[in-house]
Amino acid sequence: MEPKYISIRGARMHNLKNISADLPRNKLVLLTGLSGSGKSTLAFDTLYAEGQRRYVESLSTYARQFLGQMDKPDVDSLEGLSPAVSIEQRTTSRNPRSTVGTITEIYDHLRLLFARAGRPHCPDCGKEIRSQSIEDMVNALSLQPEGTKVILLAPLVDGKKGEHRDLLENLRKEGFVRVRINGEIKSLDEDITLLKNKRHTIEVVVDRIVIKPEAEQRLADSASTAVKLSGGFLLVNFPSENQETLFSEKAACIECGRSLPDLTTQLFSFNNPKGACPECTGLGVKQFFDPQLVVPDPDLSLSQGALAPWGYRSLDSYIGQMIKALAAHYKFSVDTPFQKLSAKAKEVVLYGTGTEEIMFRYQKERRRLTAQTSFEGILPQLARRYQETSSAMVREELSEFMNEQPCPSCQGARLKPEALAVRIGPWNIFDLTLMSIDRLLLELPAISF
Ligand SMILES: [Zn+2]
Ligand SMILES: [Zn+2]
């Protein structure tokens, strides 16, 4: 039966003076008292420390190294305690990198789960990627019925244009006899001429073997040769069944050539460059200069100060002259309300003229400047200034025109594609973090690993 109380006997951590207490389980319990009376010592350094310690102790040595383990608290006995998480009161809670999962450290456990039990898939084509040792490959082939004929191939070129003359010559020199080019086996004695601007797929025939127990060593040697030649792959053709199996030593997708990093706990951390989405550096959102904030009142014309980052500035200013030059070049008026401007006019003002150069004259007192130049656009200019400035004040000012959107690369999942392509059952780690704890408890144990 589940205990009704958490029984503390003889707690003496820090300033606790041999405290004994029974706390009701499954209840919200508050510890109150004067500052310095030992509330935190009892809650964090005793109860949580022991709950966490017992839990971590129940895990494997491998798992333990990733989870901080606390020292055994000074207490005579603690009964009725469950695995514990602690949520500390933190003043840094505005950190956008924190989530309930990271603050409670539950996410650490998910990362560990994925590093150990996750199945990698190709981020491009979605195919499951399995890495196998040469021994695995030989074992798999040895399971074939005795007498099965197999051709062992090393994939060398996957649909690449060119004559591949050096490659073929090297294979001849190394003593190989046959190659398969675009699915057709050819003798290397022949003169092979490939069309330069056609794509070719080339595999070298490493061996032809009939499966039987005595052939196991030869199978291993040839598989190893193929893996070495191809940089990790062995392609096995079964001529009688007209079937092929591709083995991969590395975690890499043969179709896309995409190789996957090792599954480590860092790969699933959005606070680590090994795992973070490179586009948003793991924040899940991207800040961008928002046209709607840059032009908050589209009823204003450019001459009336429609562009908020500039405030109201006279068209005699440098930037004003640039806008005038734009207007002259693209034939729009700086007195037209911004929203009534043509799409093209709005585009060049906001996003720039691209490679198109415009004639630009600037005169202020005795300074005179004539230039033929492209205009970078208000939004790119703001982004550049934001990047280049070292002043926190300027950045603060500029951030008024910024908005957030989900990162276009990870859609808010914060991790790089390789990490999100690792799944347990149908889910990647981000899918699991979206679930309620109730649903997670229901779904996760139902998965067959
Ligand atoms: Zn792929
Ligand atoms: Zn992202």
mmCIF file of C-alpha atoms in Angstrom, residues 4-222:
data_model
loop_
_atom_site.group_PDB
_atom_site.id
_atom_site.type_symbol
_atom_site.label_atom_id
_atom_site.label_comp_id
_atom_site.label_asym_id
_atom_site.label_seq_id
_atom_site.Cartn_x
_atom_site.Cartn_y
_atom_site.Cartn_z
ATOM 1 C CA LYS A 4 0.343 8.147 3.587
ATOM 2 C CA TYR A 5 3.232 10.207 4.860
ATOM 3 C CA ILE A 6 6.739 11.206 4.059
ATOM 4 C CA SER A 7 8.424 10.515 7.376
ATOM 5 C CA ILE A 8 11.492 12.505 8.246
ATOM 6 C CA ARG A 9 13.501 11.406 11.232
ATOM 7 C CA GLY A 10 16.534 13.251 12.555
ATOM 8 C CA ALA A 11 17.236 15.777 9.796
ATOM 9 C CA ARG A 12 20.455 17.627 10.583
ATOM 10 C CA MET A 13 21.550 19.270 7.342
ATOM 11 C CA HIS A 14 23.108 22.711 7.822
ATOM 12 C CA ASN A 15 21.242 24.472 10.633
ATOM 13 C CA LEU A 16 18.468 21.893 11.059
ATOM 14 C CA LYS A 17 18.406 20.735 14.630
ATOM 15 C CA ASN A 18 17.472 17.080 14.450
ATOM 16 C CA ILE A 19 14.057 17.676 12.915
ATOM 17 C CA SER A 20 11.457 14.911 12.697
ATOM 18 C CA ALA A 21 8.177 15.409 10.857
ATOM 19 C CA ASP A 22 5.494 13.547 8.909
ATOM 20 C CA LEU A 23 4.358 15.313 5.745
ATOM 21 C CA PRO A 24 1.097 14.135 4.133
ATOM 22 C CA ARG A 25 1.677 12.699 0.627
ATOM 23 C CA ASN A 26 -0.256 13.878 -2.426
ATOM 24 C CA LYS A 27 -1.023 17.141 -0.713
ATOM 25 C CA LEU A 28 0.266 20.634 -1.209
ATOM 26 C CA VAL A 29 2.485 21.177 1.800
ATOM 27 C CA LEU A 30 3.895 24.559 2.666
ATOM 28 C CA LEU A 31 6.894 25.091 4.885
ATOM 29 C CA THR A 32 6.794 28.409 6.643
ATOM 30 C CA GLY A 33 9.122 30.037 9.094
ATOM 31 C CA LEU A 34 11.520 32.837 9.737
ATOM 32 C CA SER A 35 14.228 33.579 7.297
ATOM 33 C CA GLY A 36 17.177 31.312 8.057
ATOM 34 C CA SER A 37 15.082 28.796 9.967
ATOM 35 C CA GLY A 38 15.958 26.041 7.485
ATOM 36 C CA LYS A 39 12.888 25.799 5.195
ATOM 37 C CA SER A 40 14.987 25.451 2.052
ATOM 38 C CA THR A 41 17.395 23.111 3.761
ATOM 39 C CA LEU A 42 14.538 20.798 4.629
ATOM 40 C CA ALA A 43 12.826 21.033 1.218
ATOM 41 C CA PHE A 44 15.762 21.120 -1.206
ATOM 42 C CA ASP A 45 18.829 19.890 0.601
ATOM 43 C CA THR A 46 17.085 17.074 2.437
ATOM 44 C CA LEU A 47 13.839 15.931 0.771
ATOM 45 C CA TYR A 48 14.658 16.714 -2.824
ATOM 46 C CA ALA A 49 18.295 15.695 -2.465
ATOM 47 C CA GLU A 50 17.366 12.270 -1.190
ATOM 48 C CA GLY A 51 14.498 11.764 -3.688
ATOM 49 C CA GLN A 52 16.776 12.664 -6.563
ATOM 50 C CA ARG A 53 19.655 10.594 -5.210
ATOM 51 C CA ARG A 54 17.564 7.462 -4.876
ATOM 52 C CA TYR A 55 16.126 7.913 -8.303
ATOM 53 C CA VAL A 56 19.459 8.447 -10.012
ATOM 54 C CA GLU A 57 20.908 5.517 -8.110
ATOM 55 C CA SER A 58 18.274 3.271 -9.688
ATOM 56 C CA LEU A 59 19.602 4.096 -13.162
ATOM 57 C CA SER A 60 22.519 2.574 -15.029
ATOM 58 C CA THR A 61 26.034 3.952 -14.665
ATOM 59 C CA TYR A 62 25.732 5.271 -18.203
ATOM 60 C CA ALA A 63 22.594 7.211 -17.410
ATOM 61 C CA ARG A 64 23.987 8.513 -14.149
ATOM 62 C CA GLN A 65 26.782 10.476 -15.758
ATOM 63 C CA PHE A 66 24.263 12.763 -17.466
ATOM 64 C CA LEU A 67 22.177 13.536 -14.441
ATOM 65 C CA GLY A 68 23.554 15.484 -11.572
ATOM 66 C CA GLN A 69 23.645 13.407 -8.440
ATOM 67 C CA MET A 70 23.320 14.962 -5.054
ATOM 68 C CA ASP A 71 25.090 13.977 -1.874
ATOM 69 C CA LYS A 72 23.328 11.929 0.728
ATOM 70 C CA PRO A 73 21.724 14.352 3.162
ATOM 71 C CA ASP A 74 22.387 14.183 6.867
ATOM 72 C CA VAL A 75 19.199 12.527 8.095
ATOM 73 C CA ASP A 76 18.543 9.391 10.134
ATOM 74 C CA SER A 77 15.732 8.122 7.937
ATOM 75 C CA LEU A 78 13.394 9.275 5.204
ATOM 76 C CA GLU A 79 10.453 7.097 4.317
ATOM 77 C CA GLY A 80 7.631 7.366 1.837
ATOM 78 C CA LEU A 81 9.644 9.478 -0.560
ATOM 79 C CA SER A 82 9.114 9.252 -4.338
ATOM 80 C CA PRO A 83 11.463 10.304 -7.126
ATOM 81 C CA ALA A 84 11.583 14.074 -6.830
ATOM 82 C CA VAL A 85 11.876 17.073 -9.069
ATOM 83 C CA SER A 86 12.532 20.505 -7.752
ATOM 84 C CA ILE A 87 11.439 23.773 -9.233
ATOM 85 C CA GLU A 88 13.380 26.544 -7.635
ATOM 86 C CA GLN A 89 12.236 30.069 -7.454
ATOM 87 C CA ARG A 90 14.457 31.786 -9.946
ATOM 88 C CA THR A 91 14.808 35.374 -10.847
ATOM 89 C CA THR A 92 16.106 34.465 -14.313
ATOM 90 C CA SER A 93 12.738 33.043 -15.346
ATOM 91 C CA ARG A 94 12.610 35.491 -18.238
ATOM 92 C CA ASN A 95 15.241 33.462 -20.009
ATOM 93 C CA PRO A 96 13.559 32.436 -23.277
ATOM 94 C CA ARG A 97 15.553 29.203 -23.206
ATOM 95 C CA SER A 98 13.749 27.906 -20.141
ATOM 96 C CA THR A 99 10.719 25.671 -20.368
ATOM 97 C CA VAL A 100 8.852 23.703 -17.737
ATOM 98 C CA GLY A 101 10.749 20.693 -19.022
ATOM 99 C CA THR A 102 14.176 22.237 -18.599
ATOM 100 C CA ILE A 103 13.465 23.898 -15.266
ATOM 101 C CA THR A 104 12.198 20.653 -13.781
ATOM 102 C CA GLU A 105 15.004 18.708 -15.503
ATOM 103 C CA ILE A 106 12.412 16.314 -16.920
ATOM 104 C CA TYR A 107 13.800 17.208 -20.318
ATOM 105 C CA ASP A 108 17.193 15.789 -19.286
ATOM 106 C CA HIS A 109 15.564 12.410 -18.932
ATOM 107 C CA LEU A 110 13.917 12.663 -22.326
ATOM 108 C CA ARG A 111 17.262 13.549 -23.886
ATOM 109 C CA LEU A 112 18.814 10.508 -22.318
ATOM 110 C CA LEU A 113 15.973 8.346 -23.553
ATOM 111 C CA PHE A 114 16.426 9.580 -27.098
ATOM 112 C CA ALA A 115 20.196 9.202 -27.025
ATOM 113 C CA ARG A 116 19.793 5.579 -25.963
ATOM 114 C CA ALA A 117 16.602 4.375 -27.573
ATOM 115 C CA GLY A 118 15.958 6.823 -30.403
ATOM 116 C CA ARG A 119 15.912 5.594 -33.968
ATOM 117 C CA PRO A 120 17.624 7.863 -36.448
ATOM 118 C CA HIS A 121 15.939 8.674 -39.718
ATOM 119 C CA CYS A 122 17.204 10.604 -42.696
ATOM 120 C CA PRO A 123 16.211 14.271 -42.227
ATOM 121 C CA ASP A 124 15.811 14.600 -45.999
ATOM 122 C CA CYS A 125 13.951 11.529 -47.189
ATOM 123 C CA GLY A 126 12.661 10.159 -43.887
ATOM 124 C CA LYS A 127 14.150 6.678 -44.345
ATOM 125 C CA GLU A 128 15.230 4.873 -41.221
ATOM 126 C CA ILE A 129 18.988 4.756 -40.896
ATOM 127 C CA ARG A 130 20.632 1.856 -39.212
ATOM 128 C CA SER A 131 24.301 1.469 -38.720
ATOM 129 C CA GLN A 132 25.716 -2.020 -38.728
ATOM 130 C CA SER A 133 29.127 -3.408 -38.008
ATOM 131 C CA ILE A 134 30.765 -5.697 -40.552
ATOM 132 C CA GLU A 135 30.003 -8.522 -38.171
ATOM 133 C CA ASP A 136 26.288 -7.572 -38.258
ATOM 134 C CA MET A 137 26.370 -7.631 -42.061
ATOM 135 C CA VAL A 138 28.054 -11.044 -42.184
ATOM 136 C CA ASN A 139 25.627 -12.437 -39.626
ATOM 137 C CA ALA A 140 22.656 -11.172 -41.606
ATOM 138 C CA LEU A 141 23.990 -12.720 -44.825
ATOM 139 C CA SER A 142 24.809 -16.009 -43.117
ATOM 140 C CA LEU A 143 21.134 -16.353 -42.252
ATOM 141 C CA GLN A 144 20.391 -16.824 -45.958
ATOM 142 C CA PRO A 145 19.696 -20.417 -46.973
ATOM 143 C CA GLU A 146 22.828 -22.365 -47.826
ATOM 144 C CA GLY A 147 23.572 -22.200 -51.511
ATOM 145 C CA THR A 148 22.256 -18.649 -52.002
ATOM 146 C CA LYS A 149 24.373 -16.740 -54.472
ATOM 147 C CA VAL A 150 25.299 -13.193 -53.569
ATOM 148 C CA ILE A 151 27.255 -10.481 -55.324
ATOM 149 C CA LEU A 152 29.020 -8.060 -53.001
ATOM 150 C CA LEU A 153 29.300 -4.573 -54.381
ATOM 151 C CA ALA A 154 30.917 -1.410 -53.128
ATOM 152 C CA PRO A 155 28.939 1.672 -54.167
ATOM 153 C CA LEU A 156 31.395 4.295 -55.399
ATOM 154 C CA VAL A 157 29.530 6.848 -57.481
ATOM 155 C CA ASP A 158 25.888 7.708 -56.983
ATOM 156 C CA GLY A 159 24.405 9.380 -60.044
ATOM 157 C CA LYS A 160 27.185 11.825 -60.778
ATOM 158 C CA LYS A 161 28.066 13.325 -64.144
ATOM 159 C CA GLY A 162 31.476 12.648 -65.636
ATOM 160 C CA GLU A 163 33.663 10.119 -67.404
ATOM 161 C CA HIS A 164 35.058 8.784 -64.118
ATOM 162 C CA ARG A 165 38.146 7.631 -65.984
ATOM 163 C CA ASP A 166 40.593 7.845 -63.077
ATOM 164 C CA LEU A 167 38.267 5.883 -60.860
ATOM 165 C CA LEU A 168 37.948 3.045 -63.376
ATOM 166 C CA GLU A 169 41.697 3.043 -63.976
ATOM 167 C CA ASN A 170 42.397 2.790 -60.248
ATOM 168 C CA LEU A 171 40.019 -0.119 -59.907
ATOM 169 C CA ARG A 172 41.853 -1.935 -62.708
ATOM 170 C CA LYS A 173 45.168 -1.289 -61.002
ATOM 171 C CA GLU A 174 43.874 -2.614 -57.714
ATOM 172 C CA GLY A 175 42.967 -5.840 -59.456
ATOM 173 C CA PHE A 176 39.193 -5.628 -59.596
ATOM 174 C CA VAL A 177 37.651 -7.457 -62.533
ATOM 175 C CA ARG A 178 34.090 -6.168 -62.798
ATOM 176 C CA VAL A 179 32.127 -3.021 -62.234
ATOM 177 C CA ARG A 180 28.443 -2.321 -62.416
ATOM 178 C CA ILE A 181 27.602 0.838 -64.241
ATOM 179 C CA ASN A 182 24.014 2.050 -64.157
ATOM 180 C CA GLY A 183 22.887 -1.433 -63.188
ATOM 181 C CA GLU A 184 24.851 -3.300 -65.840
ATOM 182 C CA ILE A 185 27.847 -5.451 -64.968
ATOM 183 C CA LYS A 186 30.872 -4.856 -67.194
ATOM 184 C CA SER A 187 34.325 -6.332 -67.340
ATOM 185 C CA LEU A 188 37.110 -3.924 -66.482
ATOM 186 C CA ASP A 189 39.157 -5.516 -69.306
ATOM 187 C CA GLU A 190 36.851 -3.744 -71.722
ATOM 188 C CA ASP A 191 37.434 -0.218 -72.742
ATOM 189 C CA ILE A 192 34.754 1.666 -70.854
ATOM 190 C CA THR A 193 33.844 5.106 -72.114
ATOM 191 C CA LEU A 194 31.266 7.067 -70.186
ATOM 192 C CA LEU A 195 29.496 10.118 -71.527
ATOM 193 C CA LYS A 196 30.830 13.146 -69.745
ATOM 194 C CA ASN A 197 27.540 14.981 -69.268
ATOM 195 C CA LYS A 198 25.470 11.959 -68.267
ATOM 196 C CA ARG A 199 24.912 10.803 -64.722
ATOM 197 C CA HIS A 200 26.461 7.496 -63.767
ATOM 198 C CA THR A 201 26.102 5.172 -60.845
ATOM 199 C CA ILE A 202 29.140 2.982 -60.369
ATOM 200 C CA GLU A 203 29.641 0.045 -58.047
ATOM 201 C CA VAL A 204 32.638 -2.238 -58.101
ATOM 202 C CA VAL A 205 32.067 -5.974 -57.808
ATOM 203 C CA VAL A 206 34.126 -7.020 -54.814
ATOM 204 C CA ASP A 207 33.198 -10.692 -54.711
ATOM 205 C CA ARG A 208 30.700 -13.322 -55.770
ATOM 206 C CA ILE A 209 30.012 -15.848 -53.083
ATOM 207 C CA VAL A 210 27.772 -18.824 -52.456
ATOM 208 C CA ILE A 211 26.519 -18.746 -48.882
ATOM 209 C CA LYS A 212 27.743 -21.725 -46.823
ATOM 210 C CA PRO A 213 29.401 -22.065 -43.419
ATOM 211 C CA GLU A 214 32.912 -22.446 -44.905
ATOM 212 C CA ALA A 215 32.532 -19.163 -46.757
ATOM 213 C CA GLU A 216 32.035 -17.054 -43.663
ATOM 214 C CA GLN A 217 35.602 -15.785 -43.417
ATOM 215 C CA ARG A 218 35.687 -14.875 -47.095
ATOM 216 C CA LEU A 219 32.350 -13.119 -46.682
ATOM 217 C CA ALA A 220 33.772 -11.074 -43.821
ATOM 218 C CA ASP A 221 36.935 -10.186 -45.756
ATOM 219 C CA SER A 222 35.024 -9.109 -48.836
#
